[in-house]
């Protein structure tokens, strides 16, 4: 690859650039040849571009290796004019994607070529195009014959068009799956080699082949199986087919779970061709969208709610016609309250909605998927209500989204808040270290409360892009508590399923891998070895368990995993489109009914059909082009990072925070500081090994040196003046997210805006008086110096704990919340008064959530005691927006009498859970685990 290439994992971009460079150099070569000027330099540039393309062209159907060889041959024999013409044609076709119209044979004569890719081919190009990988070591003639044979089966009314890419080896197949995002299917034939014949060293930056035993020691069937498993890991969406010339019936019995269909070679290719089209059509289906579209075109008489249906209340109106002008009629044609006539009911789906959800489950790797039309805020409440009963203990990151705080409060959970690691320098939290989770579980075990622990709830990835090692967290927690349920809030991570490096760190993939691992005999052996070393976990010492990687007992552990995803945040969906994905081995037996009730509790009886249809289409898109889109999203993020960090002016005032900045080294055993920058294989190593990794598509820019506070930077500079929308800021950072909708032009615009801001700052600085400059320097110092440390969770007042057994951290937020509905129990205190009381050793207790924006997490929850650390932090904030604090009145807190009443009215324990009677002194103490308990 070109030296210094920073195309990250985008071989596609390297290829595009190389073809453009080739077009330019061959055109100049042609000119120089005609004018009899020296050509050495141009010939060297041309040769270099050809060398870049040589190892990679074989992974794409167009222009194909034969055309590429032709280019090389024309160049080598000095036929520069013909060479330049052919290269120009290929590059033009690639740049306009016009090969998608059919078999564009780059070397055909002009007329035939025009027929294939020119305007006449336009209608064919409207049909989606894809490529099919064929893995077999075959001769050029055999390859050409197969290509022709498959083309012959094409019919004008086929839904799609495809071309084949033939590779001869396992290695080439793996590389093609990684690099060619147009592939939708793969046909494995029986004769292929293991290692590639080509020198693949130049591709190491883009694809790692990993260690793999020598396949040639295996039988052909085994080789096919290993290849199928490997491809499914990289691209689970690919339809895999096996073609064999031996006992196909026997193979079908043994291998059918790896392949969509198995064919006999001699029976010709028609069935294969039809199956390939059918496989893609199955993913292309969007049952609910299609049902809604056909329904919208039927004439209806509406004697139901919704006058807007079919635009009826609008089209004859004199005053709101601009509504139709703006939105178009179609959207109103698709507005209906009907649940029959081809449509379906979200609350009890039996038709197209049910099918759409099943397709989503397949695409996202869950066992069940449910659509939600009120965002992940609602999805979270549904899952919590479905699984948590009042009194159940739930461990949750305090820094989680507000929907969890409210959901857990409504459910009556006893909430144990977990502390994420702190990034005081940026006034941000990271994620919750596994050690913290394990130590809380072990504290609950010591207190005899483990049986009441129901759920662990974490955000993956966090707002700032910190990603957990999901499988490891679940594995180690299940070792301590084998029936623990996990809710992973993946509001920001729906896209992650579609990239092979991200996928293992998603809840659904980790759940599946864990369930499969627990069934393996090798795993049982490892678990037996653990017993030999530390004995049964239930009896093992806390320190031992904290300091080693734990394996759950395969005979007891249940894999019970839920994930909620805001499809609208990172994939295509209208706002509020969200999904709940379930991988719960006990779902049918234990949860189905309560899940249904919870779903009914929170779901409107008039769900928005446009949102549902967009979820269906968003799923289709992700299933067919998610891999490509996510790959490009990461490239755009890296372009943004490079553009900021390498710009001489920008880098004076701002820089992008790296993995090393946001994840302390103790959580990064790989020691890799900038995983993606150092090549995709390095990224894979870090993502394999590290406790936390950073999602490169979320770019946090440090702006402390501008002297402008994050929130002001966002509002006054980015939004108001330049229309750049961003979501999150901290005191000295702003977060830019790239998504599948980010384009190179939008990245370029952002850079332009940042440069404008930096230039203006330079100009202002140049004009500043000494006093003004001193003011600016003070602002920079304030933003770059460490702020008051972010506070840990202080603890619940004993009146809101259950008062039983050894004290642990959990508290009853619901009781603490509702008690404050009685005004007589509450009073307002200004910060100074709270401070005086806390200094005097009193316990001051919040009645409500107190949440400053930014940073946007509750510093206090109902029932929580104020601590000096919290007060210091609140004092250091200069954010105008603090929910739960009233400027003229101060904090709302409980009067002492209310706390006495709360202690006296604690609910009695359920009969089967009654522990030993509380030794009142111990029970009333603030849990010893809270670091800054007063
Ligand atoms: C971690 C997290 N979970 C849930 C939500 C809520 O998602 P939605 O906006 O889809 O309701 C958000 C929103 O920002 C979030 O950041």
mmCIF file with all atom_site columns, N, CA and C in Angstrom, residues 830-877:
data_model
loop_
_atom_site.group_PDB
_atom_site.id
_atom_site.type_symbol
_atom_site.label_atom_id
_atom_site.label_alt_id
_atom_site.label_comp_id
_atom_site.label_asym_id
_atom_site.label_entity_id
_atom_site.label_seq_id
_atom_site.pdbx_PDB_ins_code
_atom_site.Cartn_x
_atom_site.Cartn_y
_atom_site.Cartn_z
_atom_site.occupancy
_atom_site.B_iso_or_equiv
_atom_site.pdbx_formal_charge
_atom_site.auth_seq_id
_atom_site.auth_comp_id
_atom_site.auth_asym_id
_atom_site.auth_atom_id
_atom_site.pdbx_PDB_model_num
ATOM 1   N N  . UNK A 1 830 ? -31.077 26.318 51.074 1.00 0.00 ? 830 UNK A N  1
ATOM 2   C CA . UNK A 1 830 ? -30.067 26.875 50.161 1.00 0.00 ? 830 UNK A CA 1
ATOM 3   C C  . UNK A 1 830 ? -28.745 26.118 50.378 1.00 0.00 ? 830 UNK A C  1
ATOM 4   N N  . UNK A 1 831 ? -27.868 26.116 49.377 1.00 0.00 ? 831 UNK A N  1
ATOM 5   C CA . UNK A 1 831 ? -26.632 25.330 49.495 1.00 0.00 ? 831 UNK A CA 1
ATOM 6   C C  . UNK A 1 831 ? -25.846 25.611 50.783 1.00 0.00 ? 831 UNK A C  1
ATOM 7   N N  . UNK A 1 832 ? -25.798 26.895 51.200 1.00 0.00 ? 832 UNK A N  1
ATOM 8   C CA . UNK A 1 832 ? -25.029 27.212 52.421 1.00 0.00 ? 832 UNK A CA 1
ATOM 9   C C  . UNK A 1 832 ? -25.602 26.491 53.632 1.00 0.00 ? 832 UNK A C  1
ATOM 10  N N  . UNK A 1 833 ? -26.943 26.483 53.682 1.00 0.00 ? 833 UNK A N  1
ATOM 11  C CA . UNK A 1 833 ? -27.577 25.837 54.846 1.00 0.00 ? 833 UNK A CA 1
ATOM 12  C C  . UNK A 1 833 ? -27.290 24.338 54.844 1.00 0.00 ? 833 UNK A C  1
ATOM 13  N N  . UNK A 1 834 ? -27.346 23.741 53.618 1.00 0.00 ? 834 UNK A N  1
ATOM 14  C CA . UNK A 1 834 ? -27.039 22.302 53.551 1.00 0.00 ? 834 UNK A CA 1
ATOM 15  C C  . UNK A 1 834 ? -25.619 22.077 54.045 1.00 0.00 ? 834 UNK A C  1
ATOM 16  N N  . UNK A 1 835 ? -24.733 22.929 53.583 1.00 0.00 ? 835 UNK A N  1
ATOM 17  C CA . UNK A 1 835 ? -23.327 22.770 53.940 1.00 0.00 ? 835 UNK A CA 1
ATOM 18  C C  . UNK A 1 835 ? -23.123 22.840 55.451 1.00 0.00 ? 835 UNK A C  1
ATOM 19  N N  . UNK A 1 836 ? -23.786 23.841 56.062 1.00 0.00 ? 836 UNK A N  1
ATOM 20  C CA . UNK A 1 836 ? -23.635 23.985 57.524 1.00 0.00 ? 836 UNK A CA 1
ATOM 21  C C  . UNK A 1 836 ? -24.123 22.730 58.234 1.00 0.00 ? 836 UNK A C  1
ATOM 22  N N  . UNK A 1 837 ? -25.264 22.227 57.786 1.00 0.00 ? 837 UNK A N  1
ATOM 23  C CA . UNK A 1 837 ? -25.806 21.038 58.461 1.00 0.00 ? 837 UNK A CA 1
ATOM 24  C C  . UNK A 1 837 ? -24.890 19.827 58.275 1.00 0.00 ? 837 UNK A C  1
ATOM 25  N N  . UNK A 1 838 ? -24.382 19.694 57.059 1.00 0.00 ? 838 UNK A N  1
ATOM 26  C CA . UNK A 1 838 ? -23.503 18.541 56.801 1.00 0.00 ? 838 UNK A CA 1
ATOM 27  C C  . UNK A 1 838 ? -22.245 18.668 57.656 1.00 0.00 ? 838 UNK A C  1
ATOM 28  N N  . UNK A 1 839 ? -21.719 19.904 57.733 1.00 0.00 ? 839 UNK A N  1
ATOM 29  C CA . UNK A 1 839 ? -20.525 20.117 58.566 1.00 0.00 ? 839 UNK A CA 1
ATOM 30  C C  . UNK A 1 839 ? -20.806 19.793 60.027 1.00 0.00 ? 839 UNK A C  1
ATOM 31  N N  . UNK A 1 840 ? -22.044 20.066 60.444 1.00 0.00 ? 840 UNK A N  1
ATOM 32  C CA . UNK A 1 840 ? -22.406 19.798 61.844 1.00 0.00 ? 840 UNK A CA 1
ATOM 33  C C  . UNK A 1 840 ? -22.709 18.308 62.069 1.00 0.00 ? 840 UNK A C  1
ATOM 34  N N  . UNK A 1 841 ? -22.518 17.498 61.047 1.00 0.00 ? 841 UNK A N  1
ATOM 35  C CA . UNK A 1 841 ? -22.682 16.047 61.202 1.00 0.00 ? 841 UNK A CA 1
ATOM 36  C C  . UNK A 1 841 ? -24.115 15.585 61.001 1.00 0.00 ? 841 UNK A C  1
ATOM 37  N N  . UNK A 1 842 ? -24.994 16.478 60.499 1.00 0.00 ? 842 UNK A N  1
ATOM 38  C CA . UNK A 1 842 ? -26.378 16.039 60.254 1.00 0.00 ? 842 UNK A CA 1
ATOM 39  C C  . UNK A 1 842 ? -26.468 15.309 58.917 1.00 0.00 ? 842 UNK A C  1
ATOM 40  N N  . UNK A 1 843 ? -27.490 14.496 58.790 1.00 0.00 ? 843 UNK A N  1
ATOM 41  C CA . UNK A 1 843 ? -27.707 13.831 57.507 1.00 0.00 ? 843 UNK A CA 1
ATOM 42  C C  . UNK A 1 843 ? -28.804 14.581 56.757 1.00 0.00 ? 843 UNK A C  1
ATOM 43  N N  . UNK A 1 844 ? -28.418 15.213 55.659 1.00 0.00 ? 844 UNK A N  1
ATOM 44  C CA . UNK A 1 844 ? -29.395 15.939 54.844 1.00 0.00 ? 844 UNK A CA 1
ATOM 45  C C  . UNK A 1 844 ? -29.729 15.045 53.655 1.00 0.00 ? 844 UNK A C  1
ATOM 46  N N  . UNK A 1 845 ? -31.030 14.851 53.420 1.00 0.00 ? 845 UNK A N  1
ATOM 47  C CA . UNK A 1 845 ? -31.444 13.831 52.445 1.00 0.00 ? 845 UNK A CA 1
ATOM 48  C C  . UNK A 1 845 ? -32.261 14.461 51.315 1.00 0.00 ? 845 UNK A C  1
ATOM 49  N N  . UNK A 1 846 ? -31.878 14.184 50.101 1.00 0.00 ? 846 UNK A N  1
ATOM 50  C CA . UNK A 1 846 ? -32.580 14.742 48.946 1.00 0.00 ? 846 UNK A CA 1
ATOM 51  C C  . UNK A 1 846 ? -33.926 14.036 48.755 1.00 0.00 ? 846 UNK A C  1
ATOM 52  N N  . UNK A 1 847 ? -34.936 14.815 48.358 1.00 0.00 ? 847 UNK A N  1
ATOM 53  C CA . UNK A 1 847 ? -36.246 14.205 48.060 1.00 0.00 ? 847 UNK A CA 1
ATOM 54  C C  . UNK A 1 847 ? -36.342 13.832 46.588 1.00 0.00 ? 847 UNK A C  1
ATOM 55  N N  . UNK A 1 848 ? -35.378 14.290 45.812 1.00 0.00 ? 848 UNK A N  1
ATOM 56  C CA . UNK A 1 848 ? -35.568 14.218 44.361 1.00 0.00 ? 848 UNK A CA 1
ATOM 57  C C  . UNK A 1 848 ? -34.245 13.983 43.623 1.00 0.00 ? 848 UNK A C  1
ATOM 58  N N  . UNK A 1 849 ? -34.344 13.803 42.317 1.00 0.00 ? 849 UNK A N  1
ATOM 59  C CA . UNK A 1 849 ? -33.139 13.707 41.489 1.00 0.00 ? 849 UNK A CA 1
ATOM 60  C C  . UNK A 1 849 ? -32.584 15.108 41.276 1.00 0.00 ? 849 UNK A C  1
ATOM 61  N N  . UNK A 1 850 ? -31.316 15.280 41.460 1.00 0.00 ? 850 UNK A N  1
ATOM 62  C CA . UNK A 1 850 ? -30.676 16.571 41.163 1.00 0.00 ? 850 UNK A CA 1
ATOM 63  C C  . UNK A 1 850 ? -29.666 16.315 40.053 1.00 0.00 ? 850 UNK A C  1
ATOM 64  N N  . UNK A 1 851 ? -29.944 16.894 38.878 1.00 0.00 ? 851 UNK A N  1
ATOM 65  C CA . UNK A 1 851 ? -29.141 16.567 37.700 1.00 0.00 ? 851 UNK A CA 1
ATOM 66  C C  . UNK A 1 851 ? -28.660 17.822 36.994 1.00 0.00 ? 851 UNK A C  1
ATOM 67  N N  . UNK A 1 852 ? -27.386 18.140 37.102 1.00 0.00 ? 852 UNK A N  1
ATOM 68  C CA . UNK A 1 852 ? -26.877 19.270 36.331 1.00 0.00 ? 852 UNK A CA 1
ATOM 69  C C  . UNK A 1 852 ? -26.617 18.876 34.883 1.00 0.00 ? 852 UNK A C  1
ATOM 70  N N  . UNK A 1 853 ? -26.932 19.792 33.967 1.00 0.00 ? 853 UNK A N  1
ATOM 71  C CA . UNK A 1 853 ? -26.665 19.560 32.526 1.00 0.00 ? 853 UNK A CA 1
ATOM 72  C C  . UNK A 1 853 ? -25.706 20.614 32.014 1.00 0.00 ? 853 UNK A C  1
ATOM 73  N N  . UNK A 1 854 ? -24.558 20.278 31.447 1.00 0.00 ? 854 UNK A N  1
ATOM 74  C CA . UNK A 1 854 ? -23.892 19.012 31.609 1.00 0.00 ? 854 UNK A CA 1
ATOM 75  C C  . UNK A 1 854 ? -23.368 18.874 33.031 1.00 0.00 ? 854 UNK A C  1
ATOM 76  N N  . UNK A 1 855 ? -22.948 17.725 33.490 1.00 0.00 ? 855 UNK A N  1
ATOM 77  C CA . UNK A 1 855 ? -22.693 16.513 32.722 1.00 0.00 ? 855 UNK A CA 1
ATOM 78  C C  . UNK A 1 855 ? -23.922 15.641 32.471 1.00 0.00 ? 855 UNK A C  1
ATOM 79  N N  . UNK A 1 856 ? -25.063 15.851 33.189 1.00 0.00 ? 856 UNK A N  1
ATOM 80  C CA . UNK A 1 856 ? -26.268 15.126 32.811 1.00 0.00 ? 856 UNK A CA 1
ATOM 81  C C  . UNK A 1 856 ? -26.534 13.837 33.565 1.00 0.00 ? 856 UNK A C  1
ATOM 82  N N  . UNK A 1 857 ? -25.820 13.573 34.641 1.00 0.00 ? 857 UNK A N  1
ATOM 83  C CA . UNK A 1 857 ? -26.165 12.401 35.459 1.00 0.00 ? 857 UNK A CA 1
ATOM 84  C C  . UNK A 1 857 ? -26.635 12.915 36.817 1.00 0.00 ? 857 UNK A C  1
ATOM 85  N N  . UNK A 1 858 ? -27.502 12.174 37.522 1.00 0.00 ? 858 UNK A N  1
ATOM 86  C CA . UNK A 1 858 ? -28.002 12.678 38.803 1.00 0.00 ? 858 UNK A CA 1
ATOM 87  C C  . UNK A 1 858 ? -26.906 12.645 39.863 1.00 0.00 ? 858 UNK A C  1
ATOM 88  N N  . UNK A 1 859 ? -26.611 13.789 40.399 1.00 0.00 ? 859 UNK A N  1
ATOM 89  C CA . UNK A 1 859 ? -25.627 13.877 41.473 1.00 0.00 ? 859 UNK A CA 1
ATOM 90  C C  . UNK A 1 859 ? -26.281 13.406 42.776 1.00 0.00 ? 859 UNK A C  1
ATOM 91  N N  . UNK A 1 860 ? -27.599 13.578 42.840 1.00 0.00 ? 860 UNK A N  1
ATOM 92  C CA . UNK A 1 860 ? -28.371 13.085 43.991 1.00 0.00 ? 860 UNK A CA 1
ATOM 93  C C  . UNK A 1 860 ? -29.615 12.370 43.477 1.00 0.00 ? 860 UNK A C  1
ATOM 94  N N  . UNK A 1 861 ? -30.021 11.323 44.181 1.00 0.00 ? 861 UNK A N  1
ATOM 95  C CA . UNK A 1 861 ? -31.279 10.647 43.840 1.00 0.00 ? 861 UNK A CA 1
ATOM 96  C C  . UNK A 1 861 ? -32.156 10.698 45.092 1.00 0.00 ? 861 UNK A C  1
ATOM 97  N N  . UNK A 1 862 ? -33.455 10.443 44.949 1.00 0.00 ? 862 UNK A N  1
ATOM 98  C CA . UNK A 1 862 ? -34.307 10.510 46.135 1.00 0.00 ? 862 UNK A CA 1
ATOM 99  C C  . UNK A 1 862 ? -33.806 9.548  47.219 1.00 0.00 ? 862 UNK A C  1
ATOM 100 N N  . UNK A 1 863 ? -33.705 10.062 48.434 1.00 0.00 ? 863 UNK A N  1
ATOM 101 C CA . UNK A 1 863 ? -33.258 9.218  49.548 1.00 0.00 ? 863 UNK A CA 1
ATOM 102 C C  . UNK A 1 863 ? -31.766 9.258  49.778 1.00 0.00 ? 863 UNK A C  1
ATOM 103 N N  . UNK A 1 864 ? -31.031 9.938  48.911 1.00 0.00 ? 864 UNK A N  1
ATOM 104 C CA . UNK A 1 864 ? -29.566 9.963  49.029 1.00 0.00 ? 864 UNK A CA 1
ATOM 105 C C  . UNK A 1 864 ? -29.127 11.102 49.941 1.00 0.00 ? 864 UNK A C  1
ATOM 106 N N  . UNK A 1 865 ? -28.078 10.846 50.733 1.00 0.00 ? 865 UNK A N  1
ATOM 107 C CA . UNK A 1 865 ? -27.581 11.884 51.638 1.00 0.00 ? 865 UNK A CA 1
ATOM 108 C C  . UNK A 1 865 ? -26.580 12.784 50.914 1.00 0.00 ? 865 UNK A C  1
ATOM 109 N N  . UNK A 1 866 ? -26.608 14.046 51.273 1.00 0.00 ? 866 UNK A N  1
ATOM 110 C CA . UNK A 1 866 ? -25.598 14.987 50.753 1.00 0.00 ? 866 UNK A CA 1
ATOM 111 C C  . UNK A 1 866 ? -24.254 14.648 51.386 1.00 0.00 ? 866 UNK A C  1
ATOM 112 N N  . UNK A 1 867 ? -23.192 14.817 50.619 1.00 0.00 ? 867 UNK A N  1
ATOM 113 C CA . UNK A 1 867 ? -21.849 14.622 51.174 1.00 0.00 ? 867 UNK A CA 1
ATOM 114 C C  . UNK A 1 867 ? -21.031 15.872 50.859 1.00 0.00 ? 867 UNK A C  1
ATOM 115 N N  . UNK A 1 868 ? -19.932 16.105 51.602 1.00 0.00 ? 868 UNK A N  1
ATOM 116 C CA . UNK A 1 868 ? -19.086 17.265 51.298 1.00 0.00 ? 868 UNK A CA 1
ATOM 117 C C  . UNK A 1 868 ? -18.600 17.231 49.854 1.00 0.00 ? 868 UNK A C  1
ATOM 118 N N  . UNK A 1 869 ? -18.322 16.032 49.354 1.00 0.00 ? 869 UNK A N  1
ATOM 119 C CA . UNK A 1 869 ? -17.814 15.896 47.978 1.00 0.00 ? 869 UNK A CA 1
ATOM 120 C C  . UNK A 1 869 ? -18.865 16.371 46.960 1.00 0.00 ? 869 UNK A C  1
ATOM 121 N N  . UNK A 1 870 ? -20.110 16.015 47.211 1.00 0.00 ? 870 UNK A N  1
ATOM 122 C CA . UNK A 1 870 ? -21.193 16.430 46.301 1.00 0.00 ? 870 UNK A CA 1
ATOM 123 C C  . UNK A 1 870 ? -21.349 17.945 46.340 1.00 0.00 ? 870 UNK A C  1
ATOM 124 N N  . UNK A 1 871 ? -21.308 18.485 47.547 1.00 0.00 ? 871 UNK A N  1
ATOM 125 C CA . UNK A 1 871 ? -21.485 19.943 47.665 1.00 0.00 ? 871 UNK A CA 1
ATOM 126 C C  . UNK A 1 871 ? -20.345 20.691 46.982 1.00 0.00 ? 871 UNK A C  1
ATOM 127 N N  . UNK A 1 872 ? -19.127 20.178 47.158 1.00 0.00 ? 872 UNK A N  1
ATOM 128 C CA . UNK A 1 872 ? -17.979 20.834 46.518 1.00 0.00 ? 872 UNK A CA 1
ATOM 129 C C  . UNK A 1 872 ? -18.136 20.781 45.002 1.00 0.00 ? 872 UNK A C  1
ATOM 130 N N  . UNK A 1 873 ? -18.574 19.649 44.502 1.00 0.00 ? 873 UNK A N  1
ATOM 131 C CA . UNK A 1 873 ? -18.746 19.489 43.051 1.00 0.00 ? 873 UNK A CA 1
ATOM 132 C C  . UNK A 1 873 ? -19.815 20.454 42.532 1.00 0.00 ? 873 UNK A C  1
ATOM 133 N N  . UNK A 1 874 ? -20.934 20.524 43.246 1.00 0.00 ? 874 UNK A N  1
ATOM 134 C CA . UNK A 1 874 ? -22.019 21.399 42.800 1.00 0.00 ? 874 UNK A CA 1
ATOM 135 C C  . UNK A 1 874 ? -21.566 22.860 42.823 1.00 0.00 ? 874 UNK A C  1
ATOM 136 N N  . UNK A 1 875 ? -20.768 23.189 43.824 1.00 0.00 ? 875 UNK A N  1
ATOM 137 C CA . UNK A 1 875 ? -20.284 24.562 43.928 1.00 0.00 ? 875 UNK A CA 1
ATOM 138 C C  . UNK A 1 875 ? -19.380 24.909 42.737 1.00 0.00 ? 875 UNK A C  1
ATOM 139 N N  . UNK A 1 876 ? -18.628 23.909 42.277 1.00 0.00 ? 876 UNK A N  1
ATOM 140 C CA . UNK A 1 876 ? -17.665 24.179 41.196 1.00 0.00 ? 876 UNK A CA 1
ATOM 141 C C  . UNK A 1 876 ? -18.332 24.304 39.825 1.00 0.00 ? 876 UNK A C  1
ATOM 142 N N  . UNK A 1 877 ? -19.597 23.890 39.752 1.00 0.00 ? 877 UNK A N  1
ATOM 143 C CA . UNK A 1 877 ? -20.259 23.897 38.437 1.00 0.00 ? 877 UNK A CA 1
ATOM 144 C C  . UNK A 1 877 ? -20.722 25.294 38.068 1.00 0.00 ? 877 UNK A C  1
#
